[in-house]
mmCIF file of N, CA, C and O in Angstrom:
data_model
loop_
_atom_site.group_PDB
_atom_site.id
_atom_site.type_symbol
_atom_site.label_atom_id
_atom_site.label_comp_id
_atom_site.label_asym_id
_atom_site.label_seq_id
_atom_site.Cartn_x
_atom_site.Cartn_y
_atom_site.Cartn_z
ATOM 1 N N UNK C 1 0.780 -1.340 -0.033
ATOM 2 C CA UNK C 1 0.098 0.094 0.059
ATOM 3 C C UNK C 1 0.842 1.209 0.034
ATOM 4 O O UNK C 1 1.759 1.322 0.613
ATOM 5 N N UNK C 2 0.510 2.257 -0.731
ATOM 6 C CA UNK C 2 1.193 3.471 -0.855
ATOM 7 C C UNK C 2 0.354 4.650 0.071
ATOM 8 O O UNK C 2 -0.598 4.588 -0.019
ATOM 9 N N UNK C 3 1.280 5.368 0.662
ATOM 10 C CA UNK C 3 0.688 6.611 1.388
ATOM 11 C C UNK C 3 1.140 7.705 0.695
ATOM 12 O O UNK C 3 2.299 8.055 0.520
ATOM 13 N N UNK C 4 0.255 8.716 0.301
ATOM 14 C CA UNK C 4 0.513 10.003 -0.190
ATOM 15 C C UNK C 4 -0.150 11.122 0.729
ATOM 16 O O UNK C 4 -1.149 11.060 1.096
ATOM 17 N N UNK C 5 0.694 12.125 0.859
ATOM 18 C CA UNK C 5 0.377 13.293 1.510
ATOM 19 C C UNK C 5 -0.059 14.490 0.572
ATOM 20 O O UNK C 5 0.838 14.754 -0.278
ATOM 21 N N UNK C 6 -1.118 14.983 0.653
ATOM 22 C CA UNK C 6 -1.435 16.105 -0.029
ATOM 23 C C UNK C 6 -1.653 17.366 0.798
ATOM 24 O O UNK C 6 -2.436 17.245 1.823
ATOM 25 N N UNK C 7 -1.241 18.484 0.473
ATOM 26 C CA UNK C 7 -1.273 19.649 1.205
ATOM 27 C C UNK C 7 -1.396 20.887 0.367
ATOM 28 O O UNK C 7 -0.853 20.979 -0.696
ATOM 29 N N UNK C 8 -2.001 21.995 0.918
ATOM 30 C CA UNK C 8 -2.165 23.303 0.290
ATOM 31 C C UNK C 8 -1.399 24.159 0.998
ATOM 32 O O UNK C 8 -1.283 24.208 2.341
ATOM 33 N N UNK C 9 -0.464 24.974 0.300
ATOM 34 C CA UNK C 9 0.395 25.775 0.950
ATOM 35 C C UNK C 9 0.435 27.258 0.341
ATOM 36 O O UNK C 9 0.262 27.489 -0.785
ATOM 37 N N UNK C 10 0.456 28.226 1.275
ATOM 38 C CA UNK C 10 0.574 29.565 0.854
ATOM 39 C C UNK C 10 1.147 30.411 1.999
ATOM 40 O O UNK C 10 0.572 30.454 3.175
ATOM 41 N N UNK C 11 2.225 30.978 1.616
ATOM 42 C CA UNK C 11 3.090 31.751 2.728
ATOM 43 C C UNK C 11 3.293 30.808 4.040
ATOM 44 O O UNK C 11 2.930 31.140 5.194
ATOM 45 N N UNK C 12 3.814 29.700 3.866
ATOM 46 C CA UNK C 12 3.973 28.673 4.856
ATOM 47 C C UNK C 12 5.552 28.637 5.268
ATOM 48 O O UNK C 12 5.793 27.468 5.747
ATOM 49 N N UNK C 13 6.202 29.489 5.058
ATOM 50 C CA UNK C 13 7.756 29.212 5.367
ATOM 51 C C UNK C 13 7.962 28.867 6.731
ATOM 52 O O UNK C 13 8.979 28.250 7.057
ATOM 53 N N UNK C 14 7.280 29.470 7.714
ATOM 54 C CA UNK C 14 7.345 29.203 9.080
ATOM 55 C C UNK C 14 7.310 27.592 9.421
ATOM 56 O O UNK C 14 7.891 27.191 10.341
ATOM 57 N N UNK C 15 6.449 26.954 8.578
ATOM 58 C CA UNK C 15 6.111 25.613 9.126
ATOM 59 C C UNK C 15 6.523 24.499 8.163
ATOM 60 O O UNK C 15 6.514 23.383 8.412
ATOM 61 N N UNK C 16 6.717 24.802 6.969
ATOM 62 C CA UNK C 16 6.816 23.756 5.836
ATOM 63 C C UNK C 16 7.870 22.951 5.885
ATOM 64 O O UNK C 16 7.738 21.814 5.709
ATOM 65 N N UNK C 17 9.084 23.569 6.323
ATOM 66 C CA UNK C 17 10.305 22.664 6.255
ATOM 67 C C UNK C 17 10.149 21.557 7.372
ATOM 68 O O UNK C 17 10.519 20.517 7.054
ATOM 69 N N UNK C 18 9.715 22.061 8.545
ATOM 70 C CA UNK C 18 9.363 21.164 9.639
ATOM 71 C C UNK C 18 8.365 20.178 9.242
ATOM 72 O O UNK C 18 8.589 18.906 9.574
ATOM 73 N N UNK C 19 7.376 20.479 8.575
ATOM 74 C CA UNK C 19 6.356 19.531 8.165
ATOM 75 C C UNK C 19 6.792 18.502 7.237
ATOM 76 O O UNK C 19 6.827 17.186 7.342
ATOM 77 N N UNK C 20 7.811 18.943 6.371
ATOM 78 C CA UNK C 20 8.475 18.049 5.304
ATOM 79 C C UNK C 20 9.400 16.972 6.123
ATOM 80 O O UNK C 20 9.357 15.825 5.778
ATOM 81 N N UNK C 21 10.101 17.568 6.980
ATOM 82 C CA UNK C 21 11.012 16.817 7.862
ATOM 83 C C UNK C 21 10.227 15.524 8.483
ATOM 84 O O UNK C 21 10.714 14.464 8.540
ATOM 85 N N UNK C 22 9.084 15.977 9.080
ATOM 86 C CA UNK C 22 8.458 15.108 9.881
ATOM 87 C C UNK C 22 7.733 14.023 9.056
ATOM 88 O O UNK C 22 7.494 12.994 9.595
ATOM 89 N N UNK C 23 7.373 14.339 7.961
ATOM 90 C CA UNK C 23 6.594 13.315 7.115
ATOM 91 C C UNK C 23 7.144 12.645 5.957
ATOM 92 O O UNK C 23 6.827 11.775 5.342
ATOM 93 N N UNK C 24 8.399 13.086 5.455
ATOM 94 C CA UNK C 24 9.049 12.633 4.439
ATOM 95 C C UNK C 24 9.238 11.115 4.404
ATOM 96 O O UNK C 24 8.953 10.390 3.329
ATOM 97 N N UNK C 25 9.803 10.674 5.525
ATOM 98 C CA UNK C 25 10.069 9.207 5.600
ATOM 99 C C UNK C 25 8.869 8.305 5.613
ATOM 100 O O UNK C 25 8.833 7.152 5.262
ATOM 101 N N UNK C 26 7.704 8.802 5.861
ATOM 102 C CA UNK C 26 6.575 7.953 6.044
ATOM 103 C C UNK C 26 5.671 7.923 4.794
ATOM 104 O O UNK C 26 4.823 7.177 4.654
ATOM 105 N N UNK C 27 5.953 8.859 3.808
ATOM 106 C CA UNK C 27 5.228 9.074 2.697
ATOM 107 C C UNK C 27 5.919 8.370 1.416
ATOM 108 O O UNK C 27 7.103 8.420 1.437
ATOM 109 N N UNK C 28 5.032 7.977 0.542
ATOM 110 C CA UNK C 28 5.560 7.429 -0.716
ATOM 111 C C UNK C 28 5.550 8.699 -1.759
ATOM 112 O O UNK C 28 6.343 8.550 -2.715
ATOM 113 N N UNK C 29 4.713 9.595 -1.410
ATOM 114 C CA UNK C 29 4.535 10.737 -2.323
ATOM 115 C C UNK C 29 3.962 11.858 -1.701
ATOM 116 O O UNK C 29 3.146 11.711 -0.704
ATOM 117 N N UNK C 30 4.523 12.995 -1.821
ATOM 118 C CA UNK C 30 3.939 14.325 -1.209
ATOM 119 C C UNK C 30 3.700 15.236 -2.300
ATOM 120 O O UNK C 30 4.541 15.670 -3.060
ATOM 121 N N UNK C 31 2.405 15.796 -2.215
ATOM 122 C CA UNK C 31 1.884 16.636 -3.304
ATOM 123 C C UNK C 31 1.611 17.938 -2.631
ATOM 124 O O UNK C 31 0.779 17.960 -1.807
ATOM 125 N N UNK C 32 2.178 19.043 -2.983
ATOM 126 C CA UNK C 32 2.094 20.370 -2.311
ATOM 127 C C UNK C 32 1.589 21.273 -3.412
ATOM 128 O O UNK C 32 2.127 21.352 -4.528
ATOM 129 N N UNK C 33 0.324 21.830 -3.053
ATOM 130 C CA UNK C 33 -0.223 22.936 -4.173
ATOM 131 C C UNK C 33 -0.291 24.266 -3.539
ATOM 132 O O UNK C 33 -0.774 24.335 -2.361
ATOM 133 N N UNK C 34 0.315 25.174 -4.197
ATOM 134 C CA UNK C 34 0.616 26.480 -3.725
ATOM 135 C C UNK C 34 -0.524 27.290 -4.555
ATOM 136 O O UNK C 34 -0.465 27.435 -5.755
ATOM 137 N N UNK C 35 -1.461 28.149 -3.740
ATOM 138 C CA UNK C 35 -2.373 28.843 -4.609
ATOM 139 C C UNK C 35 -3.163 29.592 -3.503
ATOM 140 O O UNK C 35 -3.208 29.419 -2.334
ATOM 141 N N UNK C 36 -4.008 30.615 -4.070
ATOM 142 C CA UNK C 36 -4.716 31.544 -3.170
ATOM 143 C C UNK C 36 -6.171 31.652 -3.643
ATOM 144 O O UNK C 36 -6.371 31.637 -4.981
ATOM 145 N N UNK C 37 -7.043 31.726 -2.781
ATOM 146 C CA UNK C 37 -8.508 31.928 -3.058
ATOM 147 C C UNK C 37 -8.529 33.391 -3.697
ATOM 148 O O UNK C 37 -7.858 34.326 -3.255
ATOM 149 N N UNK C 38 -9.482 33.537 -4.680
ATOM 150 C CA UNK C 38 -9.743 34.765 -5.251
ATOM 151 C C UNK C 38 -9.870 35.933 -4.297
ATOM 152 O O UNK C 38 -9.867 37.073 -4.535
ATOM 153 N N UNK C 39 -10.600 35.487 -3.166
ATOM 154 C CA UNK C 39 -10.913 36.610 -2.201
ATOM 155 C C UNK C 39 -9.830 36.830 -1.089
ATOM 156 O O UNK C 39 -9.955 37.750 -0.273
ATOM 157 N N UNK C 40 -8.682 36.175 -1.219
ATOM 158 C CA UNK C 40 -7.477 36.341 -0.403
ATOM 159 C C UNK C 40 -6.973 37.808 -0.646
ATOM 160 O O UNK C 40 -6.943 38.315 -1.792
ATOM 161 N N UNK C 41 -6.583 38.559 0.493
ATOM 162 C CA UNK C 41 -5.902 39.979 0.216
ATOM 163 C C UNK C 41 -4.886 39.917 -0.889
ATOM 164 O O UNK C 41 -3.808 39.300 -0.807
ATOM 165 N N UNK C 42 -5.119 40.770 -1.809
ATOM 166 C CA UNK C 42 -4.124 40.790 -2.829
ATOM 167 C C UNK C 42 -2.643 41.171 -2.548
ATOM 168 O O UNK C 42 -1.717 40.911 -3.077
ATOM 169 N N UNK C 43 -2.687 42.000 -1.519
ATOM 170 C CA UNK C 43 -1.316 42.433 -0.977
ATOM 171 C C UNK C 43 -0.651 41.458 -0.280
ATOM 172 O O UNK C 43 0.714 41.739 -0.204
ATOM 173 N N UNK C 44 -1.060 40.304 -0.025
ATOM 174 C CA UNK C 44 -0.374 39.299 0.721
ATOM 175 C C UNK C 44 0.125 38.128 -0.086
ATOM 176 O O UNK C 44 0.709 37.146 0.278
ATOM 177 N N UNK C 45 -0.074 38.396 -1.486
ATOM 178 C CA UNK C 45 0.490 37.187 -2.402
ATOM 179 C C UNK C 45 1.082 38.037 -3.653
ATOM 180 O O UNK C 45 0.822 39.138 -3.846
ATOM 181 N N UNK C 46 1.636 37.130 -4.515
ATOM 182 C CA UNK C 46 2.017 37.728 -5.698
ATOM 183 C C UNK C 46 0.962 38.007 -6.721
ATOM 184 O O UNK C 46 -0.313 37.666 -6.634
ATOM 185 N N UNK C 47 1.241 38.662 -7.770
ATOM 186 C CA UNK C 47 0.247 38.906 -8.870
ATOM 187 C C UNK C 47 -0.409 37.627 -9.349
ATOM 188 O O UNK C 47 -1.597 37.675 -9.881
ATOM 189 N N UNK C 48 0.434 36.532 -9.322
ATOM 190 C CA UNK C 48 -0.108 35.254 -9.839
ATOM 191 C C UNK C 48 -0.797 34.388 -8.742
ATOM 192 O O UNK C 48 -1.201 33.333 -9.045
ATOM 193 N N UNK C 49 -1.021 34.943 -7.602
ATOM 194 C CA UNK C 49 -1.637 34.332 -6.525
ATOM 195 C C UNK C 49 -0.776 33.250 -5.864
ATOM 196 O O UNK C 49 -1.297 32.281 -5.206
ATOM 197 N N UNK C 50 0.514 33.493 -5.848
ATOM 198 C CA UNK C 50 1.433 32.543 -5.079
ATOM 199 C C UNK C 50 2.108 33.277 -3.844
ATOM 200 O O UNK C 50 1.985 34.604 -3.670
ATOM 201 N N UNK C 51 2.725 32.619 -3.090
ATOM 202 C CA UNK C 51 3.331 33.095 -1.814
ATOM 203 C C UNK C 51 4.403 34.101 -1.984
ATOM 204 O O UNK C 51 5.195 34.122 -2.993
ATOM 205 N N UNK C 52 4.331 35.004 -1.049
ATOM 206 C CA UNK C 52 5.389 36.123 -1.185
ATOM 207 C C UNK C 52 6.678 35.838 -0.245
ATOM 208 O O UNK C 52 7.525 36.584 -0.307
ATOM 209 N N UNK C 53 6.474 34.722 0.489
ATOM 210 C CA UNK C 53 7.723 34.405 1.332
ATOM 211 C C UNK C 53 8.615 33.289 0.522
ATOM 212 O O UNK C 53 8.581 33.230 -0.579
ATOM 213 N N UNK C 54 9.175 32.565 1.343
ATOM 214 C CA UNK C 54 10.143 31.517 0.753
ATOM 215 C C UNK C 54 9.477 30.085 0.570
ATOM 216 O O UNK C 54 10.204 29.092 0.526
ATOM 217 N N UNK C 55 8.189 30.010 0.537
ATOM 218 C CA UNK C 55 7.533 28.766 0.400
ATOM 219 C C UNK C 55 8.120 27.964 -0.750
ATOM 220 O O UNK C 55 8.592 26.799 -0.544
ATOM 221 N N UNK C 56 8.037 28.470 -1.963
ATOM 222 C CA UNK C 56 8.474 27.848 -3.043
ATOM 223 C C UNK C 56 10.043 27.358 -2.963
ATOM 224 O O UNK C 56 10.334 26.325 -3.234
ATOM 225 N N UNK C 57 10.957 28.241 -2.469
ATOM 226 C CA UNK C 57 12.246 27.909 -2.365
ATOM 227 C C UNK C 57 12.652 26.712 -1.284
ATOM 228 O O UNK C 57 13.215 25.910 -1.640
ATOM 229 N N UNK C 58 11.731 26.591 -0.181
ATOM 230 C CA UNK C 58 11.821 25.648 0.780
ATOM 231 C C UNK C 58 11.509 24.413 0.203
ATOM 232 O O UNK C 58 12.252 23.383 0.255
ATOM 233 N N UNK C 59 10.343 24.273 -0.721
ATOM 234 C CA UNK C 59 10.048 22.949 -1.325
ATOM 235 C C UNK C 59 10.973 22.603 -2.276
ATOM 236 O O UNK C 59 11.436 21.450 -2.425
ATOM 237 N N UNK C 60 11.568 23.537 -3.143
ATOM 238 C CA UNK C 60 12.337 23.157 -4.321
ATOM 239 C C UNK C 60 13.667 23.002 -3.657
ATOM 240 O O UNK C 60 14.486 22.124 -4.332
ATOM 241 N N UNK C 61 14.266 23.290 -2.522
ATOM 242 C CA UNK C 61 15.533 23.004 -2.043
ATOM 243 C C UNK C 61 15.626 21.909 -1.030
ATOM 244 O O UNK C 61 16.431 21.525 -0.512
ATOM 245 N N UNK C 62 14.424 21.467 -0.690
ATOM 246 C CA UNK C 62 14.256 20.341 0.428
ATOM 247 C C UNK C 62 14.924 19.105 -0.187
ATOM 248 O O UNK C 62 14.583 18.612 -1.383
ATOM 249 N N UNK C 63 15.708 18.423 0.565
ATOM 250 C CA UNK C 63 16.301 17.166 0.127
ATOM 251 C C UNK C 63 15.256 16.173 -0.302
ATOM 252 O O UNK C 63 14.503 15.822 0.458
ATOM 253 N N UNK C 64 15.261 15.652 -1.572
ATOM 254 C CA UNK C 64 14.293 14.724 -2.059
ATOM 255 C C UNK C 64 15.042 13.767 -2.851
ATOM 256 O O UNK C 64 14.693 13.472 -4.092
ATOM 257 N N UNK C 65 15.820 12.850 -2.186
ATOM 258 C CA UNK C 65 16.567 11.871 -3.061
ATOM 259 C C UNK C 65 15.695 10.772 -3.581
ATOM 260 O O UNK C 65 15.924 10.179 -4.726
ATOM 261 N N UNK C 66 14.463 10.460 -2.996
ATOM 262 C CA UNK C 66 13.464 9.505 -3.608
ATOM 263 C C UNK C 66 12.500 10.086 -4.547
ATOM 264 O O UNK C 66 11.629 9.489 -5.091
ATOM 265 N N UNK C 67 12.697 11.415 -4.857
ATOM 266 C CA UNK C 67 11.797 12.106 -5.747
ATOM 267 C C UNK C 67 10.398 11.851 -5.459
ATOM 268 O O UNK C 67 9.461 11.587 -6.211
ATOM 269 N N UNK C 68 9.970 12.036 -4.033
ATOM 270 C CA UNK C 68 8.696 11.965 -3.701
ATOM 271 C C UNK C 68 7.993 13.222 -3.878
ATOM 272 O O UNK C 68 6.594 13.058 -3.722
ATOM 273 N N UNK C 69 8.523 14.435 -3.772
ATOM 274 C CA UNK C 69 7.786 15.667 -3.839
ATOM 275 C C UNK C 69 7.373 16.082 -5.133
ATOM 276 O O UNK C 69 8.223 16.248 -5.998
ATOM 277 N N UNK C 70 6.099 16.472 -5.237
ATOM 278 C CA UNK C 70 5.561 16.990 -6.571
ATOM 279 C C UNK C 70 5.156 18.460 -6.094
ATOM 280 O O UNK C 70 4.136 18.595 -5.183
ATOM 281 N N UNK C 71 5.559 19.630 -6.669
ATOM 282 C CA UNK C 71 5.160 20.892 -6.272
ATOM 283 C C UNK C 71 4.375 21.544 -7.477
ATOM 284 O O UNK C 71 4.805 21.631 -8.501
ATOM 285 N N UNK C 72 3.179 21.852 -7.109
ATOM 286 C CA UNK C 72 2.361 22.378 -8.139
ATOM 287 C C UNK C 72 1.936 23.861 -7.868
ATOM 288 O O UNK C 72 1.324 24.165 -6.728
ATOM 289 N N UNK C 73 2.314 24.764 -8.618
ATOM 290 C CA UNK C 73 1.928 26.410 -8.328
ATOM 291 C C UNK C 73 0.733 26.430 -9.117
ATOM 292 O O UNK C 73 0.933 26.928 -10.240
ATOM 293 N N UNK C 74 -0.375 26.433 -8.384
ATOM 294 C CA UNK C 74 -1.709 26.741 -9.096
ATOM 295 C C UNK C 74 -2.011 28.147 -9.190
ATOM 296 O O UNK C 74 -2.427 28.444 -10.270
ATOM 297 N N UNK C 75 -1.540 28.997 -8.207
ATOM 298 C CA UNK C 75 -1.933 30.404 -8.240
ATOM 299 C C UNK C 75 -3.355 30.691 -7.811
ATOM 300 O O UNK C 75 -3.923 29.878 -7.171
ATOM 301 N N UNK C 76 -3.937 31.725 -8.407
ATOM 302 C CA UNK C 76 -5.205 32.155 -8.150
ATOM 303 C C UNK C 76 -6.118 31.025 -8.381
ATOM 304 O O UNK C 76 -6.212 30.420 -9.533
ATOM 305 N N UNK C 77 -7.277 30.858 -7.664
ATOM 306 C CA UNK C 77 -8.292 29.989 -8.010
ATOM 307 C C UNK C 77 -9.538 30.652 -8.751
ATOM 308 O O UNK C 77 -9.522 31.861 -8.837
ATOM 309 N N UNK C 78 -10.098 29.855 -9.546
ATOM 310 C CA UNK C 78 -11.349 30.257 -10.265
ATOM 311 C C UNK C 78 -12.452 30.526 -9.387
ATOM 312 O O UNK C 78 -13.246 31.465 -9.300
ATOM 313 N N UNK C 79 -12.580 29.554 -8.371
ATOM 314 C CA UNK C 79 -13.823 29.643 -7.410
ATOM 315 C C UNK C 79 -13.263 30.609 -6.277
ATOM 316 O O UNK C 79 -12.197 31.091 -6.181
ATOM 317 N N UNK C 80 -14.220 30.636 -5.483
ATOM 318 C CA UNK C 80 -13.942 31.497 -4.224
ATOM 319 C C UNK C 80 -14.645 30.911 -2.943
ATOM 320 O O UNK C 80 -15.551 30.080 -3.085
ATOM 321 N N UNK C 81 -14.157 31.306 -1.741
ATOM 322 C CA UNK C 81 -14.632 30.702 -0.532
ATOM 323 C C UNK C 81 -14.313 29.326 -0.361
ATOM 324 O O UNK C 81 -13.281 28.742 -0.879
ATOM 325 N N UNK C 82 -15.326 28.465 0.168
ATOM 326 C CA UNK C 82 -15.022 26.962 0.461
ATOM 327 C C UNK C 82 -14.797 26.334 -0.916
ATOM 328 O O UNK C 82 -14.009 25.399 -0.888
ATOM 329 N N UNK C 83 -15.237 26.860 -2.067
ATOM 330 C CA UNK C 83 -14.977 26.020 -3.277
ATOM 331 C C UNK C 83 -13.675 26.297 -3.700
ATOM 332 O O UNK C 83 -13.063 25.480 -4.431
ATOM 333 N N UNK C 84 -12.914 27.367 -3.316
ATOM 334 C CA UNK C 84 -11.608 27.642 -3.843
ATOM 335 C C UNK C 84 -10.813 26.553 -3.143
ATOM 336 O O UNK C 84 -9.828 26.031 -3.804
ATOM 337 N N UNK C 85 -10.975 26.204 -1.899
ATOM 338 C CA UNK C 85 -10.262 25.253 -1.151
ATOM 339 C C UNK C 85 -10.412 23.856 -1.964
ATOM 340 O O UNK C 85 -9.481 22.983 -2.116
ATOM 341 N N UNK C 86 -11.675 23.506 -2.260
ATOM 342 C CA UNK C 86 -11.859 22.394 -3.036
ATOM 343 C C UNK C 86 -11.156 22.299 -4.282
ATOM 344 O O UNK C 86 -10.556 21.304 -4.705
ATOM 345 N N UNK C 87 -11.134 23.498 -4.989
ATOM 346 C CA UNK C 87 -10.275 23.558 -6.282
ATOM 347 C C UNK C 87 -8.877 23.252 -6.029
ATOM 348 O O UNK C 87 -8.348 22.505 -6.883
ATOM 349 N N UNK C 88 -8.244 23.784 -4.866
ATOM 350 C CA UNK C 88 -6.925 23.461 -4.710
ATOM 351 C C UNK C 88 -6.697 22.018 -4.238
ATOM 352 O O UNK C 88 -5.558 21.420 -4.710
ATOM 353 N N UNK C 89 -7.468 21.477 -3.476
ATOM 354 C CA UNK C 89 -7.492 19.965 -3.064
ATOM 355 C C UNK C 89 -7.622 19.208 -4.405
ATOM 356 O O UNK C 89 -6.900 18.208 -4.510
ATOM 357 N N UNK C 90 -8.404 19.496 -5.245
ATOM 358 C CA UNK C 90 -8.563 18.746 -6.478
ATOM 359 C C UNK C 90 -7.253 18.806 -7.297
ATOM 360 O O UNK C 90 -6.968 17.799 -8.049
ATOM 361 N N UNK C 91 -6.380 19.811 -7.139
ATOM 362 C CA UNK C 91 -5.124 19.815 -7.825
ATOM 363 C C UNK C 91 -4.232 18.763 -7.350
ATOM 364 O O UNK C 91 -3.545 18.040 -8.172
ATOM 365 N N UNK C 92 -4.232 18.597 -5.971
ATOM 366 C CA UNK C 92 -3.347 17.638 -5.493
ATOM 367 C C UNK C 92 -3.989 16.198 -5.764
ATOM 368 O O UNK C 92 -3.140 15.208 -5.958
ATOM 369 N N UNK C 93 -5.306 16.018 -5.746
ATOM 370 C CA UNK C 93 -5.803 14.722 -6.005
ATOM 371 C C UNK C 93 -5.528 14.329 -7.525
ATOM 372 O O UNK C 93 -5.364 13.021 -7.649
ATOM 373 N N UNK C 94 -5.401 15.291 -8.435
ATOM 374 C CA UNK C 94 -5.091 14.947 -9.890
ATOM 375 C C UNK C 94 -3.725 14.227 -9.896
ATOM 376 O O UNK C 94 -3.307 13.511 -10.884
ATOM 377 N N UNK C 95 -2.947 14.467 -8.904
ATOM 378 C CA UNK C 95 -1.556 14.067 -8.822
ATOM 379 C C UNK C 95 -1.347 12.563 -8.053
ATOM 380 O O UNK C 95 -0.210 12.256 -7.883
ATOM 381 N N UNK C 96 -2.370 12.129 -7.562
ATOM 382 C CA UNK C 96 -2.476 10.867 -6.906
ATOM 383 C C UNK C 96 -2.942 9.886 -7.748
ATOM 384 O O UNK C 96 -4.100 9.847 -8.134
ATOM 385 N N UNK C 97 -2.148 8.715 -7.910
ATOM 386 C CA UNK C 97 -2.673 7.657 -8.752
ATOM 387 C C UNK C 97 -3.093 6.530 -7.998
ATOM 388 O O UNK C 97 -3.856 5.546 -8.366
ATOM 389 N N UNK C 98 -2.550 6.275 -6.763
ATOM 390 C CA UNK C 98 -2.764 5.179 -6.018
ATOM 391 C C UNK C 98 -2.471 5.454 -4.609
ATOM 392 O O UNK C 98 -1.942 6.383 -4.217
ATOM 393 N N UNK C 99 -2.962 4.381 -3.596
ATOM 394 C CA UNK C 99 -2.721 4.585 -2.244
ATOM 395 C C UNK C 99 -3.623 5.449 -1.407
ATOM 396 O O UNK C 99 -4.742 5.735 -1.857
ATOM 397 N N UNK C 100 -3.216 5.461 -0.202
ATOM 398 C CA UNK C 100 -4.057 6.278 0.785
ATOM 399 C C UNK C 100 -3.623 7.746 0.811
ATOM 400 O O UNK C 100 -2.564 8.146 0.528
ATOM 401 N N UNK C 101 -4.713 8.451 1.119
ATOM 402 C CA UNK C 101 -4.467 9.989 1.250
ATOM 403 C C UNK C 101 -4.604 10.398 2.787
ATOM 404 O O UNK C 101 -5.495 9.896 3.313
#
């Protein structure tokens, strides 16, 4: 059986590296989707709806010898509110082919 971890991230530099360190060995795959709800304050994200902190750099530089991590920079959602979160979740579900989530 395979275990996949799916997560949504936006301006998560404070917690992301620790999260990856704690879960990397237990997962067969980790899918991280970076993006913002259309209603999110525009001044807290890039023009593309991505993190303004070091979220992307942390994911891209995290040691991944087993190639477990898939990073999807979704950006602004089409939906808003609760449906926006579903849209971002669906993005990581698209990258899961088998196993438990």
